[in-house]
Coordinates of C-alpha atoms in Angstrom, one line a residue:
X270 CA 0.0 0.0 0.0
X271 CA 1.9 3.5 -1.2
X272 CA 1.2 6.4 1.1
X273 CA 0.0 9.5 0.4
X274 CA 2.6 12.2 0.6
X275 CA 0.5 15.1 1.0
X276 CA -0.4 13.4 4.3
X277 CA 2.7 13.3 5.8
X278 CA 3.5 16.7 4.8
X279 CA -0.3 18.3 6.8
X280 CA 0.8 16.5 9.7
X281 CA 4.4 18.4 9.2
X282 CA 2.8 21.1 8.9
X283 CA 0.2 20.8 12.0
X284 CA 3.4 20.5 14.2
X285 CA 5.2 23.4 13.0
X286 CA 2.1 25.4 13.2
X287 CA 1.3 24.3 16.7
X288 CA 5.3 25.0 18.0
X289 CA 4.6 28.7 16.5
X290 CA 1.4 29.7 18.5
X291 CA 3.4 27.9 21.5
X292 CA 6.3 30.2 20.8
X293 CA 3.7 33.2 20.6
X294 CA 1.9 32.3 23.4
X295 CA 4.9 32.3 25.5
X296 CA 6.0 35.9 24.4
X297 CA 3.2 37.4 24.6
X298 CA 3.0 35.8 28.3
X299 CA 6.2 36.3 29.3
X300 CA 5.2 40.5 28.2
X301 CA 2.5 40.5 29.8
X302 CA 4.6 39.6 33.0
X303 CA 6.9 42.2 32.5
X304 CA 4.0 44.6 31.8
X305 CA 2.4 44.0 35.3
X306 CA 6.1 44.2 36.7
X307 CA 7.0 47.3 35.5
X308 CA 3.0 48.8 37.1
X309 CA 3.9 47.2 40.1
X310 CA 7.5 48.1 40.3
X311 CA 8.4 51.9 38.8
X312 CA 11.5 52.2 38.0
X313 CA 14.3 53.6 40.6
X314 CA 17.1 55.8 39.9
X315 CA 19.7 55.8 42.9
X316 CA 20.3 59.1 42.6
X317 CA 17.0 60.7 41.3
X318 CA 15.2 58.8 44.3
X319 CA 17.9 60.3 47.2
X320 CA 17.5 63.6 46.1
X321 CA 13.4 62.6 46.5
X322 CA 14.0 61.3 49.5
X323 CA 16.3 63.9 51.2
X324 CA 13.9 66.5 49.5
X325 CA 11.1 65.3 51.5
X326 CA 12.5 64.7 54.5
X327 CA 12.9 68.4 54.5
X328 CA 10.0 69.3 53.5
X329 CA 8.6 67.5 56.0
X330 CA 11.4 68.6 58.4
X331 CA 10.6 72.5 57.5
X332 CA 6.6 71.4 58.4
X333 CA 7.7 70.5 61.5
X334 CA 9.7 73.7 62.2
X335 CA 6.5 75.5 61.0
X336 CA 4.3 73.5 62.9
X337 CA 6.4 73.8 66.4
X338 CA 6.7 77.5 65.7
X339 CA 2.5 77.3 65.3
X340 CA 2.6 76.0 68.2
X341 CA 4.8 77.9 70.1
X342 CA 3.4 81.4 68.9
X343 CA -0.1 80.0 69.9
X344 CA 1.1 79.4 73.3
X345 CA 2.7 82.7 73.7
X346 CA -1.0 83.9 72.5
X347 CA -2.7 81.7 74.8
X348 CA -0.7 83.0 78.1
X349 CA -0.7 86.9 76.8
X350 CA -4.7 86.7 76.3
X351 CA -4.7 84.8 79.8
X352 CA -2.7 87.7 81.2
X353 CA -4.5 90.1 79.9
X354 CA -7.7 88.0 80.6
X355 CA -6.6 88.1 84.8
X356 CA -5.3 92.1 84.6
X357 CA -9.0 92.5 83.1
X358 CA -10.5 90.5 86.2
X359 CA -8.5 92.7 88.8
X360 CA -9.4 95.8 87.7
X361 CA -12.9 94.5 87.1
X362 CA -12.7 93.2 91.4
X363 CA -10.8 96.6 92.2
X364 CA -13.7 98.5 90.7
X365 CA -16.5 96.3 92.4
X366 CA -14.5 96.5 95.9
X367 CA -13.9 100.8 94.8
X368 CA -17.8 101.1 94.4
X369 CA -18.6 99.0 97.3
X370 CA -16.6 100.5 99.6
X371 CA -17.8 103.5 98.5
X372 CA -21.2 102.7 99.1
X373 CA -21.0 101.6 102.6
X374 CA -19.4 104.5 103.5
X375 CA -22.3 106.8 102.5
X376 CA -24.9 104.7 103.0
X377 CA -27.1 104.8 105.9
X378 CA -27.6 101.7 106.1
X379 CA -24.3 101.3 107.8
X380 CA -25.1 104.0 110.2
X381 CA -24.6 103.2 113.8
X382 CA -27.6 102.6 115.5
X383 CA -26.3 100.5 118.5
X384 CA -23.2 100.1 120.7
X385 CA -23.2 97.1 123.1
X386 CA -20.5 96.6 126.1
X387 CA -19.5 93.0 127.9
X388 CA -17.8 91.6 130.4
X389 CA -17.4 95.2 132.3
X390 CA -17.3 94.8 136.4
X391 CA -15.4 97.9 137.4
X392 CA -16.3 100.9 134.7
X393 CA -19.7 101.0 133.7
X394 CA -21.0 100.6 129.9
X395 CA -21.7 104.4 129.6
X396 CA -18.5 105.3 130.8
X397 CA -16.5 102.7 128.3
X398 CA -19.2 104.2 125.4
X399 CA -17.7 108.0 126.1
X400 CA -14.5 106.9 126.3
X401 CA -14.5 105.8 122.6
X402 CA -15.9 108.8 121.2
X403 CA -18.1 106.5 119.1
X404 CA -21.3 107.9 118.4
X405 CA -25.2 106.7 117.0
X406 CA -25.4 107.1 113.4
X407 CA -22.0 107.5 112.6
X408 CA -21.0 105.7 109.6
X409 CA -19.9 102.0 111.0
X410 CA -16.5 101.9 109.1
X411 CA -15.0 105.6 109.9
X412 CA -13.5 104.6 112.8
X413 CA -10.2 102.8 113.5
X414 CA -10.3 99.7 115.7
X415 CA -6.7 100.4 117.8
X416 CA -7.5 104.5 117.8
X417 CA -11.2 103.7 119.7
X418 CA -9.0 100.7 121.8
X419 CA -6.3 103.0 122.8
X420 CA -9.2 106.1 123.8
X421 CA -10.7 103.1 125.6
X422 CA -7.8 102.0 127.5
X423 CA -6.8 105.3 129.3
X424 CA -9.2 104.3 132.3
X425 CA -6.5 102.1 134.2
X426 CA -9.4 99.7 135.0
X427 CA -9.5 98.6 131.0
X428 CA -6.3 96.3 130.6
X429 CA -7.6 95.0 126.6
X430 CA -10.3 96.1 124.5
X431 CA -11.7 94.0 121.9
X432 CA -14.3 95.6 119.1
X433 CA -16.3 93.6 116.5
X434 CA -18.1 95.4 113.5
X435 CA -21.9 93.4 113.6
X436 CA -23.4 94.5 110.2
X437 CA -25.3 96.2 109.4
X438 CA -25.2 98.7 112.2
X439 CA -23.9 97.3 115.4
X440 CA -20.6 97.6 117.8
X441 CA -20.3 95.6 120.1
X442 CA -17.1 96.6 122.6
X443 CA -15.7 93.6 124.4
X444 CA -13.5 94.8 127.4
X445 CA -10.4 93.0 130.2
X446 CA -10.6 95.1 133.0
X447 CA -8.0 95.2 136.0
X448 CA -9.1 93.6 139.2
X449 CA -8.8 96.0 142.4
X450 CA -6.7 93.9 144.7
X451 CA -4.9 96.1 146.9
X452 CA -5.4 99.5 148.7
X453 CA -2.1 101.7 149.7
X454 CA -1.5 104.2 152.0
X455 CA -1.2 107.6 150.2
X456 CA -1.3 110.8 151.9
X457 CA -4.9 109.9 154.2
X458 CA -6.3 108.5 150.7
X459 CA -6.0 105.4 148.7
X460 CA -4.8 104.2 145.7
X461 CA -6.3 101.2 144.5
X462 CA -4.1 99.1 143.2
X463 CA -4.3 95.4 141.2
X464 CA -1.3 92.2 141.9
X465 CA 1.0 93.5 138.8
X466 CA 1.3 97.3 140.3
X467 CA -1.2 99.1 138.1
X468 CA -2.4 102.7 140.3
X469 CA -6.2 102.1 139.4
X470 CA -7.6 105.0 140.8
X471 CA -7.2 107.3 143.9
X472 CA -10.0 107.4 146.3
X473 CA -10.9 108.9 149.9
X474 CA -12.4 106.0 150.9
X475 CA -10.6 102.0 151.2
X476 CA -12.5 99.2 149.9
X477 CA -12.7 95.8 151.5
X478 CA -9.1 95.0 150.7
X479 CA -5.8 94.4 152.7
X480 CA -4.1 97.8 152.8
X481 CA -0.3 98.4 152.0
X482 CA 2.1 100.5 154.0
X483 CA 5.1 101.7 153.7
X484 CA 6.2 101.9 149.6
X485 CA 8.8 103.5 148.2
X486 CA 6.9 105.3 145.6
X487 CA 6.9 109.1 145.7
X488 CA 3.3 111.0 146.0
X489 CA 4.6 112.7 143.2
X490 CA 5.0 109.2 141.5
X491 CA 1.5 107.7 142.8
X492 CA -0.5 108.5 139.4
X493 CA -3.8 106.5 138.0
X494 CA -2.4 104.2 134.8
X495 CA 1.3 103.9 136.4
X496 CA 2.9 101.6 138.0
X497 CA 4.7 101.9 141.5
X498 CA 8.1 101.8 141.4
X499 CA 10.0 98.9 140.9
X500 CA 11.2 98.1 144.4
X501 CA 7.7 97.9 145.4
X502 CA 6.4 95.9 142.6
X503 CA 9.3 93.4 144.1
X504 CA 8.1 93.5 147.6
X505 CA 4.2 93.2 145.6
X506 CA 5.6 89.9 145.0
X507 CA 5.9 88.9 148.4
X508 CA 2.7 90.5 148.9
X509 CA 1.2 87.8 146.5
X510 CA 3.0 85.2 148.7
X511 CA 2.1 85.8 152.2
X512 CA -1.6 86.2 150.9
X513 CA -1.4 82.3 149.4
X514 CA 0.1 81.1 152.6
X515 CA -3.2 82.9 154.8
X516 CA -5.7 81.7 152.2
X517 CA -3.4 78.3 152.5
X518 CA -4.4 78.5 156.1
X519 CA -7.9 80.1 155.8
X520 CA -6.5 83.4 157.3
X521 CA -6.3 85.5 154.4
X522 CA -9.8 87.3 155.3
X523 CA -8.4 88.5 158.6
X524 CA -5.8 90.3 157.5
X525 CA -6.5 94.2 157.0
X526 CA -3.0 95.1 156.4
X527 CA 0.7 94.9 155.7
X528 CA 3.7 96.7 156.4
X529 CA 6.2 96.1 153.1
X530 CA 8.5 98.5 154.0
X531 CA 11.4 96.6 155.1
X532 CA 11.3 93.8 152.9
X533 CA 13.5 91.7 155.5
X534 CA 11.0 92.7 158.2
X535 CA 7.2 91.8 156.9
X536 CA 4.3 92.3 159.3
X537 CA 0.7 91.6 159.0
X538 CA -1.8 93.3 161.4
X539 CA -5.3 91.3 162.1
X540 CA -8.0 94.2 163.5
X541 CA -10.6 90.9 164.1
X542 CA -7.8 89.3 166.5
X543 CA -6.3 93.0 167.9
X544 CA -2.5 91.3 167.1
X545 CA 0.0 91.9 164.9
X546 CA 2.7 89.4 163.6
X547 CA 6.1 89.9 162.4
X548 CA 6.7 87.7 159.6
X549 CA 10.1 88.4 158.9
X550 CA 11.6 87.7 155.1
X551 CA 9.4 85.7 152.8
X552 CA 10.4 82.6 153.7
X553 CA 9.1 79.3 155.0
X554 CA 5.5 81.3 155.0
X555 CA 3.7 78.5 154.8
X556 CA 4.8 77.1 158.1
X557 CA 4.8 80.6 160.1
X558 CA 1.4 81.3 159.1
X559 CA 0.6 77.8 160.4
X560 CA 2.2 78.4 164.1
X561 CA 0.5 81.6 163.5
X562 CA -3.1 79.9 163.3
X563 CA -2.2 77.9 166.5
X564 CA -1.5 81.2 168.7
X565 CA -4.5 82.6 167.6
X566 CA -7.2 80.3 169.0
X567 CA -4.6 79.7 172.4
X568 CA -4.6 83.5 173.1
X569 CA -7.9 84.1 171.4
X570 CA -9.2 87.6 172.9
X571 CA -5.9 89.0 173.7
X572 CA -4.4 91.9 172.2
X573 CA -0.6 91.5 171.4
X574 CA 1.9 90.7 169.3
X575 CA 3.1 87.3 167.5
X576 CA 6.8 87.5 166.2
X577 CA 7.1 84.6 163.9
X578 CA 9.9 86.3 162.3
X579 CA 12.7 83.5 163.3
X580 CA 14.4 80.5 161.4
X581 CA 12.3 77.4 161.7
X582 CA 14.7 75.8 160.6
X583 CA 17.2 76.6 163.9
X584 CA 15.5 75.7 166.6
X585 CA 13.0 79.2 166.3
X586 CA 10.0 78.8 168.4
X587 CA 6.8 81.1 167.2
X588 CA 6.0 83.0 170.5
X589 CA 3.0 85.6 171.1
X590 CA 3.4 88.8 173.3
X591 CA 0.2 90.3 175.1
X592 CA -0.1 93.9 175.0
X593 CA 0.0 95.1 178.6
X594 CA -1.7 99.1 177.3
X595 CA -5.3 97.5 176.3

């Protein structure tokens, strides 16, 4: 059997034909590869892409300059509007407080229209409401609290003053007065005195208090507000004593006077019991005053002496002396 040639030369042909559109197929995927490559991938020049880079970088560096300089200018806006914000607010509460003090000083409203005194024992409300020159309807503020305090405080009896501004219209005057302890001898009158020396006020007449004799301090010295001389206000010190050792002893309301002045030679004089009693110095009063007490109810009636003016403490017996002129 003879073959056909033409057949073997279509099947020749087929392959050829098939290798070509292989071929093609292949190119035209491999480009379309390199196609999508080159979209995904731009191409880079090393030196065209620094100068991006570096380019950027300061522009973005020059932003941030820009933008911290922004910032900082908007801060220094911020505090200046906050300054001039809290100046604005002080003169704004300067002018309020301007107009208000202004307004109480005119108005009646704060007019005084009542003055109230407390804890006064010694000088009497009236007295303590002419000393401070304050008057009813006078404006509550025009008035200074230490000049009406110190007009107050010239009566010796006033040792502090305290004043309090009740709105809308009332003062209310709070006083310390000086207690009247002691009288002293003074030319056939007495001066009142309290424990730290204050001259309280000069009177014809004693009180019902144990009366000193014998200070140092000049009748020219003697004046209401003073103080007596310093000597005395030492031997007022023992004073103080010999009073706690009598009230010690319950004998402090017998006594109606004492002799200061020899401070080594103390004597007390009792006017219920007629008999005087030399003390001495200020020591061991406590115990004199004791033997003291005991000689009183023995010789109880009698008129006399008791000299207690000894040391105790060496062998010095308490001993009482009847007055023979009765």
């Amino acid at each position: 059997m003879v073959r056909d040639p033409y057949e073997d030369f279509g099947q020749v042909y087929d392959k050829e034909f098939e290798e070509r559109m292989k071929r093609k197929k292949a190119k035209e995927r491999e480009k379309r590869i390199k196609e999508n490559k080159a979209k995904r991938e731009p191409n880079f020049d090393l030196e065209t892409e620094t100068v991006i880079q570096m380019t950027n970088k300061n522009k973005i560096k020059q932003e941030e300059i820009k933008k911290k300089k922004l910032t900082q200018e908007e801060k220094r806006r911020k505090k200046r509007n906050k300054k001039i914000k809290r100046i604005l607010e002080i003169f704004l509460l300067l002018g309020l407080l301007v107009g208000g003090i202004a307004f109480a000083m005119i108005s009646p409203i704060f007019n005084i229209k009542d003055i109230q005194v407390s804890n006064n024992q010694q000088v009497s409300s009236e007295t303590i409401i002419s000393l401070s020159d304050l008057k009813l309807e006078q404006n509550i503020f025009r008035f200074s609290k230490n000049g009406v305090s110190k007009k107050i405080k010239e009566n010796a009896y006033i040792k502090n003053v305290t004043l309090h501004r009740k709105l809308p219209n009332t003062i209310q005057i709070e006083v310390e007065e000086r207690e009247h302890d002691y009288n002293v001898d003074f030319l056939g009158k007495y001066a009142y005195i309290n424990k730290q020396g204050y001259i309280l006020e000069i009177a014809e007449d004693k009180k019902e208090k144990v009366v000193l004799q014998g200070i140092v301090t000049s009748e020219d010295e003697v004046i209401v507000g003073e103080r007596l001389k310093e000597e005395d206000l030492k031997k007022l010190e023992d004073v103080i004593k010999i009073m706690n050792a009598a009230k010690e002893h319950n004998l402090e309301n017998k006594i109606t006077s004492i002799d200061i002045q020899n401070k080594n030679e103390y004597s007390i004089y009792l006017e219920e019991e007629k008999k005087k009693v030399y003390l001495g110095d200020h020591t061991n009063l406590s115990n004199k005053i004791l033997y003291v007490n005991a000689i009183l109810e023995e010789e109880k009636g009698k008129t006399g002496e008791i000299y207690a003016n000894g040391d105790l403490n060496n062998k010095f017996r308490v001993y009482f002396r009847e007055s023979l002129n009765v």
